[in-house]
Amino acid sequence: MSRFTDRISSDFIMRQLMKGTMSQRDTIICRLDPRVLLVWQLFFAVAPFFLRDLKALTAVFLLVAVVAFLSHVTLLIFCLFVLGVIEKFISLLVIARFFGGNSEAVLPALILMLKFATVSLAAVAVYTTMDPEKLALALEWFRFPSWLVFSVSLGYRMLPIIAEDYTAIVLLSRARTPIPEPEGITGRIRWFLCHVKILFSAFYPLMLNTAKRIRVISEALELRGFYSGRQDAASKQLRFASLSFSGRDAAFLGLSALWCAAGVLL
Amino acid sequence: MSSPALELNNVSFRYPGAAEDSLRDLSLKVERGSFLAITGSNGSGKTTLCKLLVGLIPNYIQGKTEGSVFVNGKDALAQSIGELARQVGFVCQDFENQVLCPSVLQEVAYGPVNYGLANYGELRDKAIEDCGLAEFRDSYVWQLSGGRVHLLALAGTLALTPDILVIDEPTSQLDAGNAEMVYSVLRRMNREEGKTVLVIEHNPDIIARYCTACVKMEGGRLAWSDTAENGAARLNAEYPPFQKRQRSGEEPGGDVLLELRDLWAGYRDLKEEPVPVLNDFSLTLREGERVAVTAGNGAGKTTLLKALAGQLKEVSGSFIWKGEALDYPAWKKRVRGRAAYVPQNPALSFLKDSVEKDISFAMGSAADGAKVRELLENFGLSRLSGRDGRLLSGGQMRKAAIAIGAAQSPRLLLLDEPTSGLDAASRRSVMEILMKLSDPGMACVIATHDRAIAESWADREIALDRQDS
């Protein structure tokens, strides 16, 4: 158990997130037009809820699973996904049981679970592996508000910095806080509460430190023409030039559509 | 081309809500092609001047502006930030926050693309080349060392082909090697590309070596203006260098406090592979000893301090504390009360909303009003006790952070770069505090690239090998 908690440290989570978005630009999925991926994901966020048939749902799920596999979803995120699905399934069964259902409740529960699994796996496959800049560009192309577009790309730039600050603050406050010995049941509870308190109270200094950074960032944005660039036609043209819909994108959409149609009709 | 690069006539500026002017009747003329150092203590108006030159004042920060500012002979106060950005490039002191994109290529192209310049690819590649970042073209920002991030911020502004560069304290966050790297790029820009360079700089050696002229600001005015050589001499006379200590070469007398054997410390990369920073490292620390750990950025100074403070994950080795051998997990459990660590970014030291609360929290159960007041007094912080530590000026923030370290009454005090980023006066007052820190039972280890600490404060210097970055 300690081996496991040792691995699931904030460092580990950070590395997995960075790995997901930063180091996999060469997968087949990542080379697709980000607009295509956004539309694709949107479709699979809605479509499963209109399907009732287990066979059709399974087909759709398999397609999404293949795409997730091809986009190299990282281990951590995949595990979180699997845990989430299992939890959903079990809680559905428990609820069914509670309201007097019997073994017949398994099939509807399975179907509902498949729907949730498909929707979330599609989102995971697209968002956790896409280059944040591409995602931001696609959002801008679809005319999402500029603050949202910018938060996406700045978020990824800031994430490692903020995570580093947070870890440093937690470690420093741990070093200054008298932590009770985890002996006996009350000792363990007090030990646990003390750690929880440290984790939460670290947010206060973190926010103040981040606010100081944001001031510099907003000045830098101004200087580097972020705001003027949003309106400027020439700038827009330059930025959107990297978005191109190619045969590969058409094939991806076509195959997806074909597979789904086959799953539903056959 | 007869007009000077920059000309300020009787400029005054007051921030909104401030009681006093930050710039007062300032007049300054900077000739084309010069390499000017601007020096002066905190609050003398240096950064305000920079913001005025790049148009952040009055376009972004509105305040009361008087006088006239000419950039390349044209009225700067009437121009937009966008127009000025193509003439004046700016790298701020917190350059890390100025970098907005995750990757090098995107970052350098960011300005040109936003301003709609169709040849952004060329501009980007030239700026990357000029800043010596060619081999890091395909890197992400978080993979670069501090000096290279600074060069990246510089490349980001150079891509807009300004002919004037304004750099706010390039050396404050960088060690000597990285500072050289940045300055040699600036010198080349100045000599080969004919760019006018303004730097805010406190180090007389650097001013004498790289700059052509030097001005000192005081209270928002120009105190004096001179050639770089004379300016450096004046600064040296104002703040005479610390006396170097004579070292006898004998072993210090105190009892052995901590023996570190076969230390391995590092981190894991994205493939979860361990990457060593320190390997097979051994060290003995005695009571009452002052040790300076020196080396370039990335050689493991901070890693060593963090390992000693129990703040790293990937560490192994034996920690022999007064004869009792502990492995790293055991050391981590017992480190509280033994070692206190003050990080390089002093703002991270503050957990509470006032310096006094932080000190009393750091003292733990031993805290009482009289003790807290005494410590604040010793560190010259009495008047600031109610202020939020994060909002203090550079020198005061450092002193408060060191005070928090000392308040933990550790047997091993670990300070990471306590003098970086300070002007001459603040650096001196921090040095005086360090000189006063003496407790026969406590060992103090400072990781630093400040030669004065290594030569004037320390009993012993440990130079780590640069393992290359």
XYZ file of C-alpha atoms in Angstrom:
735
model
C 0.000 0.000 0.000
C 2.758 2.458 0.894
C 4.423 1.570 -2.388
C 1.202 2.562 -4.128
C 0.691 5.850 -2.282
C 4.330 6.608 -2.914
C 3.777 6.382 -6.634
C 0.601 8.436 -6.625
C 2.387 11.587 -5.550
C 1.682 15.028 -6.907
C 4.931 14.758 -8.901
C 3.705 11.565 -10.491
C 0.344 13.053 -11.438
C 2.077 16.100 -12.901
C 4.426 13.944 -14.958
C 1.529 11.912 -16.303
C -0.414 15.015 -17.295
C 2.606 16.599 -18.963
C 3.405 13.367 -20.702
C -0.123 13.131 -22.042
C -0.200 16.515 -23.662
C 3.407 17.384 -24.285
C 5.218 14.356 -25.509
C 2.887 12.595 -27.912
C 2.630 14.886 -30.866
C 3.411 12.112 -33.273
C 0.434 9.788 -32.751
C -1.994 9.267 -35.626
C -4.754 10.985 -33.693
C -2.641 14.017 -32.806
C -1.873 14.664 -36.447
C -5.560 15.139 -37.239
C -7.086 18.568 -37.619
C -8.056 19.691 -34.090
C -11.415 20.963 -35.394
C -12.223 17.477 -36.622
C -11.358 16.037 -33.233
C -13.541 18.588 -31.459
C -16.522 17.774 -33.667
C -15.850 14.054 -33.314
C -15.763 14.326 -29.530
C -18.926 16.423 -29.488
C -20.718 13.772 -31.512
C -19.739 11.003 -29.121
C -20.703 13.154 -26.147
C -24.302 13.126 -27.370
C -24.864 10.124 -29.645
C -24.601 7.283 -27.076
C -27.606 8.664 -25.203
C -29.814 8.056 -28.239
C -28.834 4.396 -28.535
C -30.688 1.707 -26.617
C -29.352 -1.423 -28.213
C -26.469 -3.153 -26.427
C -24.895 -4.295 -29.711
C -24.864 -0.802 -31.231
C -23.518 0.680 -28.015
C -20.775 -1.914 -27.853
C -19.787 -1.103 -31.421
C -19.601 2.610 -30.665
C -17.663 1.958 -27.481
C -15.161 -0.228 -29.331
C -14.547 2.532 -31.873
C -13.909 5.095 -29.159
C -11.654 2.622 -27.343
C -9.566 2.092 -30.485
C -9.156 5.855 -30.920
C -8.189 6.200 -27.239
C -5.628 3.458 -27.728
C -4.211 5.133 -30.828
C -3.907 8.471 -29.059
C -1.796 6.916 -26.281
C -3.847 7.906 -23.256
C -1.492 7.784 -20.281
C -1.674 5.053 -17.678
C -2.889 7.268 -14.862
C -5.760 8.743 -16.816
C -6.762 5.353 -18.134
C -6.828 3.941 -14.597
C -8.919 6.867 -13.380
C -11.303 6.210 -16.242
C -11.629 2.493 -15.449
C -12.143 3.211 -11.748
C -14.837 5.750 -12.598
C -16.702 3.297 -14.805
C -16.573 0.468 -12.273
C -17.750 2.795 -9.538
C -20.679 3.936 -11.691
C -21.661 0.350 -12.479
C -21.576 -0.773 -8.867
C -23.478 2.228 -7.607
C -26.142 1.665 -10.281
C -26.539 -1.918 -9.128
C -26.718 -0.854 -5.497
C -29.378 1.729 -6.286
C -31.354 -0.838 -8.320
C -31.158 -3.277 -5.432
C -32.244 -0.612 -2.988
C -35.374 0.095 -4.980
C -36.242 -3.574 -5.092
C -34.677 -4.495 -8.423
C -33.248 -7.937 -9.015
C -30.819 -9.518 -11.463
C -32.851 -8.052 -14.347
C -31.438 -4.675 -13.364
C -28.000 -5.766 -14.577
C -28.690 -5.250 -18.255
C -30.061 -1.673 -18.037
C -27.217 -0.849 -15.660
C -24.739 -2.261 -18.134
C -26.237 -0.206 -20.943
C -26.173 2.987 -18.936
C -22.610 2.262 -17.913
C -21.583 1.741 -21.526
C -23.096 5.097 -22.424
C -21.147 6.865 -19.710
C -17.993 4.963 -20.583
C -18.230 5.910 -24.268
C -18.853 9.570 -23.552
C -16.038 9.903 -21.075
C -13.543 7.825 -23.021
C -14.121 9.969 -26.113
C -13.406 13.103 -24.100
C -10.337 11.516 -22.500
C -8.980 10.385 -25.884
C -9.259 13.867 -27.354
C -8.560 16.302 -24.527
C -5.836 14.611 -22.542
C -3.638 14.009 -25.568
C -4.207 17.048 -27.757
C -1.534 19.722 -28.029
C -3.037 22.596 -25.976
C -2.110 25.184 -28.601
C -3.996 23.259 -31.268
C -6.992 22.925 -29.002
C -6.921 26.677 -28.335
C -6.698 27.418 -32.037
C -9.628 25.144 -32.866
C -11.705 26.746 -30.123
C -10.891 30.166 -31.517
C -11.862 29.048 -34.998
C -15.252 28.006 -33.641
C -15.490 31.535 -32.186
C -15.346 30.629 -28.541
C -14.696 33.753 -26.424
C -11.047 34.823 -26.369
C -10.684 34.517 -22.585
C -11.575 30.832 -22.845
C -9.167 30.268 -25.711
C -6.412 31.993 -23.854
C -7.075 30.195 -20.563
C -6.584 26.881 -22.334
C -3.110 27.693 -23.592
C -1.995 29.700 -20.562
C -3.347 26.994 -18.286
C -0.946 24.484 -19.715
C 1.922 26.941 -19.475
C 1.069 27.735 -15.835
C 0.154 24.249 -14.671
C 3.693 23.028 -13.983
C 4.618 26.343 -12.342
C 1.577 26.358 -10.075
C 2.023 22.673 -9.229
C 5.640 23.344 -8.315
C 4.680 26.278 -6.088
C 1.971 24.244 -4.408
C 4.302 21.324 -3.700
C 6.909 23.705 -2.278
C 4.376 25.402 -0.003
C 2.992 22.087 1.240
C 6.473 20.755 1.988
C 7.525 23.937 3.767
C 4.415 24.063 5.903
C 4.756 20.367 6.694
C 8.276 21.109 7.866
C 6.963 23.740 10.271
C 3.844 22.004 11.548
C 4.025 19.668 14.546
C 2.523 16.482 13.136
C 1.042 14.012 15.651
C 2.448 10.465 15.706
C 0.135 8.058 13.856
C -0.236 5.735 16.827
C -3.516 4.213 17.872
C -6.804 5.119 16.272
C -7.071 8.686 17.580
C -3.406 9.264 16.670
C -4.035 8.125 13.126
C -7.113 10.303 12.818
C -5.252 13.332 14.149
C -2.303 12.568 11.852
C -4.673 12.393 8.889
C -6.583 15.568 9.792
C -3.313 17.420 10.238
C -2.197 16.481 6.723
C -5.560 17.439 5.259
C -5.338 20.802 6.994
C -1.885 21.417 5.532
C -3.074 20.540 2.026
C -5.988 22.953 2.262
C -4.277 25.841 3.979
C -1.552 25.797 1.310
C -4.070 27.209 -1.156
C -4.091 30.596 0.524
C -0.408 31.413 -0.047
C -0.628 29.726 -3.453
C -3.355 32.078 -4.605
C -1.477 35.160 -3.451
C 1.704 34.021 -5.193
C -0.196 33.238 -8.373
C -1.904 36.626 -8.289
C 1.523 38.264 -8.317
C 2.485 36.247 -11.387
C -0.741 37.116 -13.172
C 0.099 40.824 -13.043
C 3.320 40.276 -14.977
C 1.545 37.934 -17.364
C -1.155 40.465 -18.180
C 1.474 43.119 -18.935
C 3.342 40.666 -21.125
C 0.114 39.829 -22.981
C -0.411 43.496 -23.683
C 3.156 43.972 -24.951
C 3.155 40.908 -27.145
C -0.027 41.939 -28.891
C -2.399 39.305 -27.584
C -5.389 41.641 -27.408
C -4.758 43.416 -30.692
C -4.103 40.067 -32.386
C -7.596 38.786 -31.577
C -9.131 41.527 -33.745
C -6.470 41.803 -36.423
C -7.447 40.111 -39.698
C -3.867 39.486 -40.845
C -3.024 37.904 -37.509
C -6.068 35.653 -37.626
C -5.171 34.499 -41.095
C -1.645 33.595 -39.952
C -2.874 31.666 -36.978
C -5.572 29.743 -38.780
C -3.212 28.869 -41.640
C -1.921 25.918 -39.639
C -5.408 24.390 -39.521
C -5.950 22.255 -42.556
C -8.541 19.645 -43.350
C -6.809 16.834 -45.229
C -7.633 13.427 -46.675
C -6.564 11.879 -43.408
C -9.228 13.852 -41.560
C -11.867 12.875 -44.100
C -10.880 9.221 -43.780
C -11.068 9.428 -39.987
C -14.555 10.936 -40.055
C -15.702 8.589 -42.827
C -14.514 5.434 -41.094
C -16.031 6.543 -37.800
C -19.380 7.198 -39.474
C -19.272 3.913 -41.384
C -18.496 1.900 -38.287
C -21.251 3.544 -36.265
C -23.779 3.073 -39.044
C -22.829 -0.592 -39.323
C -23.133 -1.025 -35.553
C -26.591 0.524 -35.466
C -28.045 -1.048 -38.604
C -26.639 -4.566 -38.597
C 19.335 59.200 -37.888
C 20.461 62.189 -35.885
C 17.805 61.909 -33.203
C 18.819 60.017 -30.058
C 17.296 56.592 -29.470
C 15.541 57.783 -26.347
C 14.953 61.198 -24.938
C 13.066 62.043 -21.753
C 12.415 65.662 -20.816
C 11.266 66.558 -17.302
C 9.180 63.420 -16.932
C 7.134 62.888 -13.790
C 4.822 59.987 -13.119
C 2.586 59.014 -10.243
C 0.849 55.629 -9.956
C -2.888 55.865 -9.409
C -3.608 56.096 -5.707
C 0.051 56.676 -4.760
C 0.981 59.526 -2.442
C 4.247 60.370 -4.175
C 5.642 60.554 -7.672
C 7.644 57.521 -8.812
C 9.486 59.570 -11.420
C 10.305 63.199 -10.653
C 11.340 65.637 -13.274
C 13.523 62.998 -14.924
C 15.561 63.970 -17.967
C 17.675 61.447 -19.818
C 19.094 61.133 -23.302
C 20.309 57.801 -24.679
C 22.321 57.924 -27.893
C 21.870 55.340 -30.590
C 24.100 52.288 -30.203
C 24.933 52.827 -26.562
C 24.857 50.131 -23.882
C 23.535 51.884 -20.808
C 23.378 50.544 -17.259
C 20.749 51.988 -14.950
C 21.399 51.419 -11.290
C 19.772 52.555 -8.059
C 18.047 51.122 -5.005
C 14.564 49.614 -4.807
C 11.874 52.194 -5.303
C 14.134 54.601 -7.189
C 11.915 54.382 -10.259
C 13.963 52.095 -12.513
C 11.158 49.678 -13.351
C 8.678 52.544 -13.731
C 11.064 54.039 -16.298
C 11.133 50.736 -18.207
C 7.336 50.570 -18.269
C 7.187 54.105 -19.566
C 9.611 53.355 -22.399
C 7.635 50.335 -23.622
C 4.307 52.142 -23.448
C 2.759 50.167 -20.576
C 2.647 53.626 -19.055
C 0.412 55.449 -20.031
C -1.509 52.934 -22.199
C -1.993 50.130 -19.703
C -1.184 51.694 -16.336
C -2.903 55.036 -16.165
C -1.461 57.556 -13.801
C -0.431 61.172 -13.787
C 2.193 61.655 -16.514
C 4.001 64.924 -17.178
C 6.858 65.863 -19.498
C 7.749 64.334 -22.841
C 9.202 61.022 -23.989
C 10.690 60.543 -27.452
C 11.540 57.140 -28.898
C 13.496 57.350 -32.150
C 12.553 61.019 -32.322
C 8.807 60.397 -32.111
C 6.494 61.186 -29.229
C 6.133 57.917 -27.316
C 3.259 59.032 -25.117
C 1.073 59.349 -28.205
C 1.871 55.877 -29.545
C 0.092 52.606 -28.842
C 1.786 49.665 -27.150
C 1.739 47.832 -30.477
C 3.616 50.619 -32.279
C 6.181 50.887 -29.498
C 6.665 47.134 -29.201
C 8.225 47.101 -32.667
C 10.772 49.715 -31.544
C 11.462 48.840 -27.915
C 11.826 45.252 -26.697
C 11.353 44.581 -22.993
C 12.401 41.672 -20.790
C 11.103 42.100 -17.258
C 12.677 40.975 -14.026
C 10.191 38.139 -13.543
C 11.018 36.910 -17.023
C 9.647 33.456 -16.305
C 6.133 34.879 -16.208
C 6.678 36.806 -19.396
C 6.975 33.542 -21.327
C 3.417 32.757 -22.388
C 3.554 29.675 -24.608
C 4.469 26.093 -23.760
C 7.057 25.604 -26.504
C 10.061 27.542 -27.809
C 8.820 27.838 -31.396
C 5.392 29.097 -30.376
C 6.812 31.482 -27.826
C 9.171 33.256 -30.196
C 6.598 33.477 -32.984
C 3.899 34.709 -30.600
C 4.515 38.456 -30.990
C 4.948 38.494 -34.787
C 1.868 36.301 -35.295
C -0.251 38.525 -33.041
C 0.858 41.619 -34.914
C 0.024 39.853 -38.179
C 3.533 39.784 -39.679
C 3.473 37.329 -42.567
C 7.227 36.661 -42.388
C 6.914 35.472 -38.782
C 8.759 32.253 -39.588
C 11.879 34.135 -40.679
C 11.680 36.563 -37.759
C 11.278 33.666 -35.353
C 14.186 31.680 -36.754
C 16.503 34.679 -36.752
C 15.616 35.558 -33.152
C 16.153 31.952 -32.047
C 19.484 31.899 -33.861
C 20.571 35.286 -32.459
C 19.843 34.207 -28.909
C 21.826 30.989 -29.295
C 18.774 28.793 -28.829
C 19.051 26.900 -32.127
C 19.596 23.543 -30.461
C 16.519 24.075 -28.274
C 14.157 24.943 -31.131
C 11.913 21.959 -30.519
C 12.011 22.092 -26.708
C 9.285 22.958 -24.274
C 9.852 25.873 -21.947
C 9.890 23.707 -18.835
C 12.824 21.764 -20.233
C 15.078 24.846 -20.353
C 17.446 26.112 -17.659
C 16.874 29.537 -16.086
C 19.401 31.303 -18.318
C 17.860 29.854 -21.448
C 14.358 30.893 -20.358
C 15.729 34.421 -20.074
C 17.179 34.162 -23.562
C 13.833 32.831 -24.750
C 12.043 35.868 -23.292
C 14.627 38.003 -25.095
C 14.104 36.097 -28.358
C 10.349 36.642 -28.006
C 10.842 40.407 -28.022
C 13.662 40.374 -30.610
C 11.321 38.652 -33.059
C 9.511 41.991 -33.358
C 12.853 43.538 -34.500
C 13.005 46.412 -32.040
C 16.129 48.593 -32.265
C 16.110 49.360 -28.552
C 16.260 46.637 -25.884
C 15.261 47.292 -22.276
C 16.227 44.510 -19.876
C 15.181 44.687 -16.227
C 17.832 43.046 -14.009
C 19.029 40.154 -16.143
C 21.451 38.905 -13.511
C 19.145 38.892 -10.519
C 17.846 35.343 -11.023
C 20.857 33.905 -12.847
C 24.204 32.535 -11.787
C 27.429 33.939 -13.169
C 27.645 31.511 -16.109
C 24.093 32.151 -17.286
C 24.492 35.897 -16.762
C 27.558 35.810 -19.031
C 25.518 33.950 -21.621
C 22.774 36.590 -21.571
C 25.219 39.496 -21.589
C 27.245 38.115 -24.467
C 24.062 37.912 -26.549
C 23.233 41.503 -25.580
C 26.740 42.639 -26.485
C 26.504 41.002 -29.895
C 23.114 42.631 -30.488
C 24.663 45.939 -29.516
C 27.848 45.696 -31.575
C 26.773 43.717 -34.624
C 23.142 44.686 -35.014
C 23.569 48.219 -33.741
C 20.817 47.904 -31.156
C 20.652 50.309 -28.262
C 20.627 48.380 -24.983
C 19.416 49.552 -21.566
C 19.923 47.226 -18.621
C 19.042 47.628 -14.991
C 22.118 46.298 -13.264
C 23.720 46.513 -9.827
C 26.885 44.544 -10.352
C 29.846 46.923 -10.890
C 31.969 44.213 -12.547
C 29.339 43.553 -15.178
C 28.743 47.252 -15.750
C 32.473 47.827 -16.289
C 32.798 44.864 -18.629
C 29.768 45.171 -20.858
C 28.298 48.657 -20.694
C 29.372 51.949 -22.230
C 27.592 54.304 -19.856
C 26.008 54.199 -16.427
C 23.376 56.287 -14.675
C 22.160 56.079 -11.120
C 18.585 56.829 -10.136
C 17.496 57.988 -6.727
C 13.976 58.849 -5.648
C 12.722 59.011 -9.242
C 15.487 61.378 -10.357
C 18.838 60.989 -12.007
C 21.488 61.077 -9.263
C 24.439 60.960 -11.628
C 25.436 59.957 -15.119
C 28.893 58.769 -16.090
C 30.894 56.408 -18.279
C 30.541 52.730 -17.393
C 34.037 52.530 -15.959
C 33.659 55.558 -13.726
C 30.168 54.466 -12.778
C 31.414 51.061 -11.669
C 34.153 52.744 -9.642
C 31.588 55.008 -7.985
C 29.413 52.027 -7.093
C 32.399 50.188 -5.657
C 33.231 53.234 -3.559
C 29.643 53.507 -2.316
C 29.452 49.865 -1.331
C 33.004 48.643 -0.779
C 33.349 44.908 -1.417
C 33.294 42.704 1.673
C 36.599 41.755 3.152
C 37.688 38.275 2.153
C 38.261 35.865 4.989
C 41.604 34.298 5.556
C 41.169 30.579 5.885
C 43.685 28.699 7.965
C 42.976 25.370 6.301
C 42.544 23.687 9.659
C 39.585 21.462 10.366
C 36.894 23.419 12.205
C 36.623 22.493 15.857
C 32.905 21.801 16.421
C 31.437 18.352 16.946
C 30.201 16.535 13.894
C 26.511 17.313 13.465
C 25.610 15.476 10.301
C 27.488 13.129 8.077
C 26.056 12.471 4.688
C 27.253 9.352 2.902
C 26.690 8.097 -0.630
C 23.916 10.521 -1.343
C 21.959 9.939 -4.518
C 19.416 12.632 -5.301
C 17.501 13.412 -8.448
C 14.100 13.291 -10.053
C 12.070 11.166 -12.438
C 11.624 12.116 -16.057
C 8.449 11.745 -18.101
C 9.237 8.092 -18.766
C 9.427 7.543 -14.993
C 13.175 6.901 -15.283
C 15.281 8.233 -12.387
C 17.674 11.023 -13.420
C 20.525 11.694 -11.002
C 21.521 15.233 -10.063
C 23.840 14.261 -7.222
C 25.503 10.888 -7.218
C 27.856 9.334 -4.650
C 27.985 12.587 -2.768
C 29.410 12.768 0.746
C 29.600 15.663 3.178
C 30.361 16.285 6.842
C 28.828 19.236 8.665
C 30.044 20.391 12.073
C 28.357 22.466 14.734
C 28.941 26.187 14.346
C 30.157 25.780 10.793
C 29.335 28.064 7.845
C 29.390 26.332 4.498
C 28.849 27.865 1.068
C 27.799 25.539 -1.749
C 28.624 27.060 -5.105
C 28.105 25.998 -8.729
C 26.206 27.067 -11.812
C 22.450 26.687 -12.251
C 21.492 23.059 -12.631
C 24.521 21.585 -10.872
C 22.552 20.463 -7.843
C 22.872 23.157 -5.165
C 19.143 23.320 -4.573
C 18.854 19.537 -4.826
C 21.444 19.137 -2.069
C 19.663 21.600 0.222
C 16.274 20.041 -0.411
C 17.630 16.553 0.246
C 19.091 17.783 3.558
C 15.734 19.362 4.382
C 13.839 16.171 3.538
C 11.894 17.925 0.779
C 12.690 15.645 -2.138
C 11.244 12.319 -3.148
C 13.994 10.595 -5.066
C 16.843 10.397 -2.545
C 18.904 7.631 -1.058
C 21.980 7.517 1.151
C 22.746 7.523 4.818
C 22.265 10.492 7.104
C 24.356 10.111 10.250
C 23.028 12.605 12.786
C 25.350 12.868 15.790
C 26.425 9.282 15.342
C 22.955 7.852 14.681
C 22.670 6.451 11.162
C 19.336 6.999 9.434
C 18.158 6.183 5.946
C 16.366 8.891 3.977
C 12.763 8.011 4.958
C 13.775 7.997 8.615
C 15.649 11.278 8.165
C 12.575 12.838 6.559
C 10.490 11.883 9.588
C 12.908 13.438 12.052
C 13.954 16.474 10.065
C 11.536 18.849 11.789
C 13.336 20.822 14.476
C 16.692 19.711 13.094
C 16.863 21.377 9.698
C 15.092 24.456 8.344
C 15.067 25.319 4.652
C 14.550 28.772 3.153
C 13.761 28.491 -0.570
C 15.239 30.653 -3.304
C 11.903 32.298 -4.000
C 11.358 34.001 -0.625
C 7.656 34.553 -1.331
C 7.083 30.815 -0.860
C 8.217 31.047 2.765
C 5.147 32.926 3.885
C 2.186 30.827 4.941
C 0.296 33.401 6.993
C -0.851 36.939 6.294
C 1.710 38.765 8.398
C 5.408 38.408 9.114
C 4.743 38.277 12.847
C 2.257 35.396 12.525
C 4.643 33.517 10.293
C 7.491 33.882 12.774
C 5.358 32.819 15.667
C 4.036 29.832 13.687
C 7.611 28.867 12.794
C 8.645 29.000 16.465
C 5.887 26.509 17.209
C 5.174 25.760 20.862
C 8.187 27.824 21.954
C 6.594 31.014 20.622
C 5.809 33.866 22.951
C 5.381 37.576 22.300
C 8.738 38.616 23.731
C 10.699 36.040 21.721
C 8.955 36.956 18.500
C 9.617 40.654 19.077
C 13.251 39.984 19.871
C 13.761 38.048 16.650
C 11.988 40.711 14.598
C 14.209 43.329 16.225
C 17.381 41.349 15.453
C 16.414 41.111 11.814
C 15.420 44.762 11.608
C 11.821 43.816 10.860
C 10.048 45.366 13.858
C 8.297 48.008 11.805
C 7.140 45.493 9.217
C 5.790 42.857 11.588
C 2.153 43.379 10.593
C 2.767 43.355 6.831
C 2.164 40.446 4.471
C 5.588 39.001 3.714
C 4.838 38.560 0.027
C 4.287 42.283 -0.405
C 7.589 43.438 1.085
C 10.386 44.765 -1.107
C 13.106 42.359 -2.275
C 15.585 42.863 0.570
C 12.977 42.972 3.317
C 11.276 39.861 1.953
C 14.596 37.989 2.049
C 15.290 39.053 5.597
C 11.807 38.013 6.700
C 12.221 34.624 4.997
C 15.579 34.063 6.719
C 14.007 35.136 10.016
C 11.316 32.474 9.543
C 14.076 29.911 8.992
C 15.920 31.041 12.125
C 12.682 31.077 14.137
C 12.465 27.307 13.781
C 15.670 27.183 15.915
C 17.191 24.554 13.654
C 20.550 22.883 14.198
C 21.023 23.035 10.464
C 19.928 26.181 8.635
C 19.722 25.818 4.856
C 19.469 28.990 2.774
C 18.991 28.908 -0.986
C 20.436 31.967 -2.798
C 19.678 34.498 -0.057
C 21.197 37.451 -1.939
C 20.042 36.907 -5.512
C 17.976 39.630 -7.107
C 18.904 42.349 -4.611
C 20.199 45.835 -5.223
C 23.495 46.832 -3.597
C 21.977 48.317 -0.444
C 19.579 45.426 0.222
C 22.275 42.894 -0.502
C 24.486 44.572 2.058
C 21.825 44.485 4.732
C 21.089 40.807 4.042
C 24.834 40.094 4.239
C 24.955 41.842 7.603
C 22.140 39.596 8.844
C 24.024 36.523 7.590
C 27.164 37.676 9.382
C 25.173 37.958 12.602
C 23.724 34.471 12.265
C 26.038 32.615 14.521
C 25.157 29.970 16.988
C 27.848 27.601 18.222
C 25.418 24.681 18.027
C 24.104 25.405 14.535
C 25.571 24.694 11.139
C 24.515 26.966 8.311
C 24.666 25.958 4.651
C 24.086 28.509 1.909
C 23.693 27.605 -1.740
C 24.812 30.638 -3.677
C 26.417 32.105 -6.735
C 27.348 35.239 -4.819
C 31.133 35.246 -4.467
C 30.924 37.543 -1.434
C 29.144 34.839 0.564
C 31.662 32.208 -0.450
C 34.674 34.410 0.238
C 33.632 36.640 3.130
C 31.028 34.710 5.064
C 31.807 31.016 4.731
C 34.301 28.918 6.702
C 34.345 26.489 3.834
C 33.258 26.429 0.216
C 32.022 23.352 -1.614
C 32.010 23.753 -5.371
C 29.738 21.275 -7.135
C 30.689 20.103 -10.590
C 28.508 21.317 -13.376
C 27.087 18.152 -14.848
C 26.001 20.036 -17.934
C 22.467 20.989 -18.729
